[in-house]
């Protein structure tokens, strides 16, 4: 079995896929194109190169994931090796009690009415 390839830089879409932050490389590239991936505070295109020490912020499902590149890789590896290639600095997820109190609309329900929006604003503490 050939040894893993460790270079000093890698594409951000390939690296995030290789360390298992995204399920597919195309999903990683799509997140970059949509502006959900930032490298050192700058919105990243899929071909942007990352190096050890770079901070990557990924916005996914309403939560932010913050990781620091420890080692660059190009091929997808197993979870133990992937864990050695990054430092996870993400904040802990909110407690389930907080998630349960957040207002949610059913899929396909359309935009909220003015009354529903005011109720949501009042619940979130955004009243005048």
mmCIF file of N, CA and C in Angstrom, residues 11-107:
data_model
loop_
_atom_site.group_PDB
_atom_site.id
_atom_site.type_symbol
_atom_site.label_atom_id
_atom_site.label_comp_id
_atom_site.label_asym_id
_atom_site.label_seq_id
_atom_site.Cartn_x
_atom_site.Cartn_y
_atom_site.Cartn_z
ATOM 1 N N UNK A 11 -6.048 21.968 -2.320
ATOM 2 C CA UNK A 11 -7.268 22.719 -2.626
ATOM 3 C C UNK A 11 -8.224 22.615 -1.441
ATOM 4 N N UNK A 12 -8.947 23.691 -1.166
ATOM 5 C CA UNK A 12 -9.832 23.692 -0.009
ATOM 6 C C UNK A 12 -10.969 22.694 -0.177
ATOM 7 N N UNK A 13 -11.502 22.528 -1.383
ATOM 8 C CA UNK A 13 -12.587 21.560 -1.553
ATOM 9 C C UNK A 13 -12.077 20.133 -1.371
ATOM 10 N N UNK A 14 -10.893 19.841 -1.894
ATOM 11 C CA UNK A 14 -10.323 18.495 -1.747
ATOM 12 C C UNK A 14 -9.958 18.211 -0.296
ATOM 13 N N UNK A 15 -9.407 19.200 0.400
ATOM 14 C CA UNK A 15 -8.982 18.974 1.788
ATOM 15 C C UNK A 15 -10.183 18.772 2.707
ATOM 16 N N UNK A 16 -11.223 19.615 2.550
ATOM 17 C CA UNK A 16 -12.393 19.460 3.425
ATOM 18 C C UNK A 16 -13.092 18.131 3.186
ATOM 19 N N UNK A 17 -13.081 17.649 1.947
ATOM 20 C CA UNK A 17 -13.634 16.325 1.656
ATOM 21 C C UNK A 17 -12.734 15.231 2.219
ATOM 22 N N UNK A 18 -11.420 15.382 2.069
ATOM 23 C CA UNK A 18 -10.478 14.350 2.509
ATOM 24 C C UNK A 18 -10.506 14.141 4.027
ATOM 25 N N UNK A 19 -10.737 15.212 4.787
ATOM 26 C CA UNK A 19 -10.781 15.069 6.250
ATOM 27 C C UNK A 19 -12.207 14.867 6.759
ATOM 28 N N UNK A 20 -13.117 14.557 5.843
ATOM 29 C CA UNK A 20 -14.477 14.155 6.162
ATOM 30 C C UNK A 20 -15.356 15.256 6.750
ATOM 31 N N UNK A 21 -15.132 16.508 6.327
ATOM 32 C CA UNK A 21 -16.037 17.582 6.713
ATOM 33 C C UNK A 21 -17.252 17.631 5.784
ATOM 34 N N UNK A 22 -17.086 17.069 4.562
ATOM 35 C CA UNK A 22 -18.170 16.931 3.614
ATOM 36 C C UNK A 22 -18.225 15.489 3.145
ATOM 37 N N UNK A 23 -19.411 15.051 2.769
ATOM 38 C CA UNK A 23 -19.600 13.674 2.350
ATOM 39 C C UNK A 23 -19.018 13.407 0.967
ATOM 40 N N UNK A 24 -19.108 14.384 0.062
ATOM 41 C CA UNK A 24 -18.552 14.228 -1.282
ATOM 42 C C UNK A 24 -17.739 15.467 -1.627
ATOM 43 N N UNK A 25 -16.834 15.302 -2.591
ATOM 44 C CA UNK A 25 -16.028 16.442 -3.008
ATOM 45 C C UNK A 25 -16.894 17.457 -3.737
ATOM 46 N N UNK A 26 -17.871 16.983 -4.480
ATOM 47 C CA UNK A 26 -18.752 17.927 -5.171
ATOM 48 C C UNK A 26 -19.577 18.742 -4.168
ATOM 49 N N UNK A 27 -19.951 18.151 -3.052
ATOM 50 C CA UNK A 27 -20.662 18.894 -2.009
ATOM 51 C C UNK A 27 -19.741 19.947 -1.391
ATOM 52 N N UNK A 28 -18.471 19.622 -1.237
ATOM 53 C CA UNK A 28 -17.496 20.582 -0.714
ATOM 54 C C UNK A 28 -17.314 21.743 -1.684
ATOM 55 N N UNK A 29 -17.216 21.431 -2.970
ATOM 56 C CA UNK A 29 -17.056 22.478 -3.979
ATOM 57 C C UNK A 29 -18.306 23.352 -4.054
ATOM 58 N N UNK A 30 -19.472 22.744 -3.956
ATOM 59 C CA UNK A 30 -20.722 23.501 -3.999
ATOM 60 C C UNK A 30 -20.837 24.435 -2.795
ATOM 61 N N UNK A 31 -20.425 23.980 -1.619
ATOM 62 C CA UNK A 31 -20.446 24.832 -0.428
ATOM 63 C C UNK A 31 -19.502 26.016 -0.602
ATOM 64 N N UNK A 32 -18.362 25.789 -1.232
ATOM 65 C CA UNK A 32 -17.424 26.881 -1.507
ATOM 66 C C UNK A 32 -18.052 27.888 -2.468
ATOM 67 N N UNK A 33 -18.643 27.401 -3.529
ATOM 68 C CA UNK A 33 -19.262 28.292 -4.522
ATOM 69 C C UNK A 33 -20.424 29.078 -3.921
ATOM 70 N N UNK A 34 -21.120 28.488 -2.970
ATOM 71 C CA UNK A 34 -22.259 29.153 -2.332
ATOM 72 C C UNK A 34 -21.825 30.153 -1.263
ATOM 73 N N UNK A 35 -20.531 30.191 -0.937
ATOM 74 C CA UNK A 35 -20.030 31.140 0.054
ATOM 75 C C UNK A 35 -20.121 30.657 1.480
ATOM 76 N N UNK A 36 -20.279 29.340 1.696
ATOM 77 C CA UNK A 36 -20.394 28.797 3.049
ATOM 78 C C UNK A 36 -19.050 28.422 3.659
ATOM 79 N N UNK A 37 -17.970 28.554 2.885
ATOM 80 C CA UNK A 37 -16.635 28.192 3.372
ATOM 81 C C UNK A 37 -15.765 29.441 3.345
ATOM 82 N N UNK A 38 -15.125 29.730 4.483
ATOM 83 C CA UNK A 38 -14.215 30.871 4.575
ATOM 84 C C UNK A 38 -12.862 30.375 5.061
ATOM 85 N N UNK A 39 -11.807 30.862 4.429
ATOM 86 C CA UNK A 39 -10.441 30.512 4.826
ATOM 87 C C UNK A 39 -9.773 31.792 5.293
ATOM 88 N N UNK A 40 -9.348 31.819 6.539
ATOM 89 C CA UNK A 40 -8.720 32.997 7.150
ATOM 90 C C UNK A 40 -9.579 34.245 6.969
ATOM 91 N N UNK A 41 -10.890 34.091 7.093
ATOM 92 C CA UNK A 41 -11.807 35.214 7.026
ATOM 93 C C UNK A 41 -12.228 35.632 5.631
ATOM 94 N N UNK A 42 -11.732 34.963 4.595
ATOM 95 C CA UNK A 42 -12.048 35.312 3.215
ATOM 96 C C UNK A 42 -12.879 34.192 2.602
ATOM 97 N N UNK A 43 -13.956 34.556 1.894
ATOM 98 C CA UNK A 43 -14.776 33.555 1.223
ATOM 99 C C UNK A 43 -13.919 32.786 0.234
ATOM 100 N N UNK A 44 -14.001 31.463 0.285
ATOM 101 C CA UNK A 44 -13.111 30.606 -0.499
ATOM 102 C C UNK A 44 -13.788 30.063 -1.733
ATOM 103 N N UNK A 45 -13.066 30.090 -2.846
ATOM 104 C CA UNK A 45 -13.492 29.378 -4.047
ATOM 105 C C UNK A 45 -12.947 27.961 -3.922
ATOM 106 N N UNK A 46 -13.502 26.997 -4.647
ATOM 107 C CA UNK A 46 -13.060 25.608 -4.486
ATOM 108 C C UNK A 46 -11.565 25.382 -4.734
ATOM 109 N N UNK A 47 -10.950 26.157 -5.620
ATOM 110 C CA UNK A 47 -9.541 25.935 -5.968
ATOM 111 C C UNK A 47 -8.565 26.664 -5.055
ATOM 112 N N UNK A 48 -9.052 27.387 -4.060
ATOM 113 C CA UNK A 48 -8.155 28.093 -3.146
ATOM 114 C C UNK A 48 -7.273 27.089 -2.409
ATOM 115 N N UNK A 49 -5.991 27.375 -2.297
ATOM 116 C CA UNK A 49 -5.088 26.445 -1.619
ATOM 117 C C UNK A 49 -5.046 26.758 -0.127
ATOM 118 N N UNK A 50 -4.995 25.707 0.658
ATOM 119 C CA UNK A 50 -4.861 25.841 2.106
ATOM 120 C C UNK A 50 -3.524 25.250 2.527
ATOM 121 N N UNK A 51 -2.980 25.788 3.595
ATOM 122 C CA UNK A 51 -1.690 25.355 4.117
ATOM 123 C C UNK A 51 -1.837 25.093 5.612
ATOM 124 N N UNK A 52 -0.933 24.377 6.215
ATOM 125 C CA UNK A 52 -1.009 24.181 7.663
ATOM 126 C C UNK A 52 -1.046 25.525 8.390
ATOM 127 N N UNK A 53 -1.950 25.625 9.350
ATOM 128 C CA UNK A 53 -2.118 26.849 10.115
ATOM 129 C C UNK A 53 -3.306 27.687 9.664
ATOM 130 N N UNK A 54 -3.865 27.424 8.491
ATOM 131 C CA UNK A 54 -5.021 28.172 8.000
ATOM 132 C C UNK A 54 -6.266 27.799 8.799
ATOM 133 N N UNK A 55 -7.124 28.798 9.053
ATOM 134 C CA UNK A 55 -8.383 28.565 9.755
ATOM 135 C C UNK A 55 -9.510 28.490 8.729
ATOM 136 N N UNK A 56 -10.301 27.441 8.804
ATOM 137 C CA UNK A 56 -11.413 27.246 7.880
ATOM 138 C C UNK A 56 -12.707 27.265 8.682
ATOM 139 N N UNK A 57 -13.654 28.095 8.225
ATOM 140 C CA UNK A 57 -14.973 28.191 8.852
ATOM 141 C C UNK A 57 -16.009 27.701 7.851
ATOM 142 N N UNK A 58 -16.800 26.727 8.263
ATOM 143 C CA UNK A 58 -17.811 26.142 7.391
ATOM 144 C C UNK A 58 -19.172 26.352 8.035
ATOM 145 N N UNK A 59 -20.087 26.939 7.289
ATOM 146 C CA UNK A 59 -21.458 27.147 7.753
ATOM 147 C C UNK A 59 -22.309 26.043 7.153
ATOM 148 N N UNK A 60 -22.886 25.202 8.019
ATOM 149 C CA UNK A 60 -23.676 24.075 7.535
ATOM 150 C C UNK A 60 -24.827 23.811 8.496
ATOM 151 N N UNK A 61 -26.022 23.732 7.966
ATOM 152 C CA UNK A 61 -27.235 23.420 8.742
ATOM 153 C C UNK A 61 -27.441 24.392 9.896
ATOM 154 N N UNK A 62 -27.118 25.664 9.687
ATOM 155 C CA UNK A 62 -27.336 26.672 10.709
ATOM 156 C C UNK A 62 -26.266 26.740 11.779
ATOM 157 N N UNK A 63 -25.251 25.903 11.701
ATOM 158 C CA UNK A 63 -24.174 25.911 12.677
ATOM 159 C C UNK A 63 -22.854 26.185 11.983
ATOM 160 N N UNK A 64 -21.891 26.718 12.735
ATOM 161 C CA UNK A 64 -20.581 27.012 12.163
ATOM 162 C C UNK A 64 -19.556 26.029 12.707
ATOM 163 N N UNK A 65 -18.761 25.495 11.803
ATOM 164 C CA UNK A 65 -17.687 24.568 12.165
ATOM 165 C C UNK A 65 -16.374 25.294 11.929
ATOM 166 N N UNK A 66 -15.514 25.370 12.925
ATOM 167 C CA UNK A 66 -14.227 26.052 12.823
ATOM 168 C C UNK A 66 -13.126 25.022 12.998
ATOM 169 N N UNK A 67 -12.265 24.890 11.987
ATOM 170 C CA UNK A 67 -11.144 23.953 12.055
ATOM 171 C C UNK A 67 -9.874 24.659 11.603
ATOM 172 N N UNK A 68 -8.751 24.196 12.117
ATOM 173 C CA UNK A 68 -7.447 24.699 11.720
ATOM 174 C C UNK A 68 -6.718 23.559 11.022
ATOM 175 N N UNK A 69 -6.101 23.868 9.875
ATOM 176 C CA UNK A 69 -5.389 22.864 9.099
ATOM 177 C C UNK A 69 -4.101 22.497 9.836
ATOM 178 N N UNK A 70 -3.979 21.247 10.206
ATOM 179 C CA UNK A 70 -2.774 20.741 10.864
ATOM 180 C C UNK A 70 -1.828 20.138 9.823
ATOM 181 N N UNK A 71 -2.421 19.424 8.876
ATOM 182 C CA UNK A 71 -1.652 18.744 7.831
ATOM 183 C C UNK A 71 -2.521 18.696 6.577
ATOM 184 N N UNK A 72 -1.926 18.874 5.408
ATOM 185 C CA UNK A 72 -2.710 18.830 4.175
ATOM 186 C C UNK A 72 -2.647 17.445 3.563
ATOM 187 N N UNK A 73 -3.804 16.991 3.069
ATOM 188 C CA UNK A 73 -3.901 15.708 2.379
ATOM 189 C C UNK A 73 -4.787 15.894 1.155
ATOM 190 N N UNK A 74 -4.674 14.993 0.193
ATOM 191 C CA UNK A 74 -5.431 15.099 -1.043
ATOM 192 C C UNK A 74 -6.431 13.966 -1.217
ATOM 193 N N UNK A 75 -6.188 12.834 -0.604
ATOM 194 C CA UNK A 75 -7.060 11.672 -0.751
ATOM 195 C C UNK A 75 -7.842 11.465 0.538
ATOM 196 N N UNK A 76 -9.040 10.928 0.407
ATOM 197 C CA UNK A 76 -9.875 10.654 1.578
ATOM 198 C C UNK A 76 -9.238 9.542 2.398
ATOM 199 N N UNK A 77 -9.195 9.746 3.690
ATOM 200 C CA UNK A 77 -8.558 8.795 4.594
ATOM 201 C C UNK A 77 -9.540 8.397 5.683
ATOM 202 N N UNK A 78 -9.158 7.424 6.478
ATOM 203 C CA UNK A 78 -10.008 6.966 7.567
ATOM 204 C C UNK A 78 -10.122 8.008 8.668
ATOM 205 N N UNK A 79 -11.149 7.882 9.502
ATOM 206 C CA UNK A 79 -11.376 8.861 10.564
ATOM 207 C C UNK A 79 -10.197 9.090 11.506
ATOM 208 N N UNK A 80 -9.433 8.060 11.922
ATOM 209 C CA UNK A 80 -8.312 8.340 12.826
ATOM 210 C C UNK A 80 -7.237 9.220 12.180
ATOM 211 N N UNK A 81 -6.946 8.976 10.906
ATOM 212 C CA UNK A 81 -5.940 9.795 10.218
ATOM 213 C C UNK A 81 -6.497 11.183 9.938
ATOM 214 N N UNK A 82 -7.779 11.268 9.577
ATOM 215 C CA UNK A 82 -8.397 12.566 9.307
ATOM 216 C C UNK A 82 -8.380 13.446 10.555
ATOM 217 N N UNK A 83 -8.581 12.854 11.718
ATOM 218 C CA UNK A 83 -8.578 13.615 12.967
ATOM 219 C C UNK A 83 -7.209 14.211 13.256
ATOM 220 N N UNK A 84 -6.141 13.591 12.769
ATOM 221 C CA UNK A 84 -4.791 14.109 12.977
ATOM 222 C C UNK A 84 -4.475 15.270 12.041
ATOM 223 N N UNK A 85 -5.279 15.462 11.002
ATOM 224 C CA UNK A 85 -5.008 16.489 10.001
ATOM 225 C C UNK A 85 -5.682 17.818 10.304
ATOM 226 N N UNK A 86 -6.453 17.893 11.380
ATOM 227 C CA UNK A 86 -7.139 19.141 11.704
ATOM 228 C C UNK A 86 -7.236 19.326 13.205
ATOM 229 N N UNK A 87 -7.418 20.567 13.600
ATOM 230 C CA UNK A 87 -7.690 20.912 14.993
ATOM 231 C C UNK A 87 -9.082 21.524 15.006
ATOM 232 N N UNK A 88 -10.014 20.902 15.724
ATOM 233 C CA UNK A 88 -11.401 21.355 15.742
ATOM 234 C C UNK A 88 -11.577 22.402 16.835
ATOM 235 N N UNK A 89 -11.918 23.614 16.444
ATOM 236 C CA UNK A 89 -12.145 24.707 17.399
ATOM 237 C C UNK A 89 -13.590 25.179 17.356
ATOM 238 N N UNK A 90 -14.485 24.295 16.948
ATOM 239 C CA UNK A 90 -15.904 24.639 16.844
ATOM 240 C C UNK A 90 -16.497 24.828 18.236
ATOM 241 N N UNK A 91 -17.428 25.787 18.374
ATOM 242 C CA UNK A 91 -18.111 25.914 19.659
ATOM 243 C C UNK A 91 -19.006 24.704 19.878
ATOM 244 N N UNK A 92 -19.276 24.363 21.129
ATOM 245 C CA UNK A 92 -20.154 23.214 21.375
ATOM 246 C C UNK A 92 -21.552 23.496 20.842
ATOM 247 N N UNK A 93 -22.259 22.461 20.404
ATOM 248 C CA UNK A 93 -23.617 22.684 19.894
ATOM 249 C C UNK A 93 -24.530 23.139 21.027
ATOM 250 N N UNK A 94 -25.567 23.906 20.700
ATOM 251 C CA UNK A 94 -26.484 24.357 21.743
ATOM 252 C C UNK A 94 -27.232 23.172 22.352
ATOM 253 N N UNK A 95 -27.636 23.300 23.610
ATOM 254 C CA UNK A 95 -28.384 22.209 24.254
ATOM 255 C C UNK A 95 -29.688 21.929 23.519
ATOM 256 N N UNK A 96 -30.188 20.719 23.661
ATOM 257 C CA UNK A 96 -31.418 20.314 22.988
ATOM 258 C C UNK A 96 -32.611 21.148 23.443
ATOM 259 N N UNK A 97 -32.571 21.635 24.684
ATOM 260 C CA UNK A 97 -33.671 22.451 25.190
ATOM 261 C C UNK A 97 -33.774 23.753 24.399
ATOM 262 N N UNK A 98 -32.630 24.333 24.037
ATOM 263 C CA UNK A 98 -32.629 25.580 23.274
ATOM 264 C C UNK A 98 -33.111 25.312 21.855
ATOM 265 N N UNK A 99 -32.663 24.223 21.261
ATOM 266 C CA UNK A 99 -33.091 23.888 19.906
ATOM 267 C C UNK A 99 -34.582 23.632 19.830
ATOM 268 N N UNK A 100 -35.147 23.061 20.887
ATOM 269 C CA UNK A 100 -36.572 22.748 20.890
ATOM 270 C C UNK A 100 -37.420 24.011 20.958
ATOM 271 N N UNK A 101 -36.895 25.104 21.539
ATOM 272 C CA UNK A 101 -37.675 26.332 21.666
ATOM 273 C C UNK A 101 -37.605 27.213 20.425
ATOM 274 N N UNK A 102 -36.672 26.928 19.502
ATOM 275 C CA UNK A 102 -36.573 27.738 18.298
ATOM 276 C C UNK A 102 -37.769 27.478 17.386
ATOM 277 N N UNK A 103 -38.330 28.544 16.828
ATOM 278 C CA UNK A 103 -39.489 28.341 15.949
ATOM 279 C C UNK A 103 -39.062 27.674 14.643
ATOM 280 N N UNK A 104 -39.875 26.731 14.188
ATOM 281 C CA UNK A 104 -39.597 26.046 12.927
ATOM 282 C C UNK A 104 -40.864 25.979 12.105
ATOM 283 N N UNK A 105 -40.699 26.169 10.812
ATOM 284 C CA UNK A 105 -41.828 26.071 9.898
ATOM 285 C C UNK A 105 -41.710 24.757 9.141
ATOM 286 N N UNK A 106 -42.836 24.230 8.768
ATOM 287 C CA UNK A 106 -42.829 23.008 7.971
ATOM 288 C C UNK A 106 -42.312 23.321 6.579
ATOM 289 N N UNK A 107 -41.631 22.352 5.982
ATOM 290 C CA UNK A 107 -41.123 22.536 4.628
ATOM 291 C C UNK A 107 -42.284 22.777 3.674
#
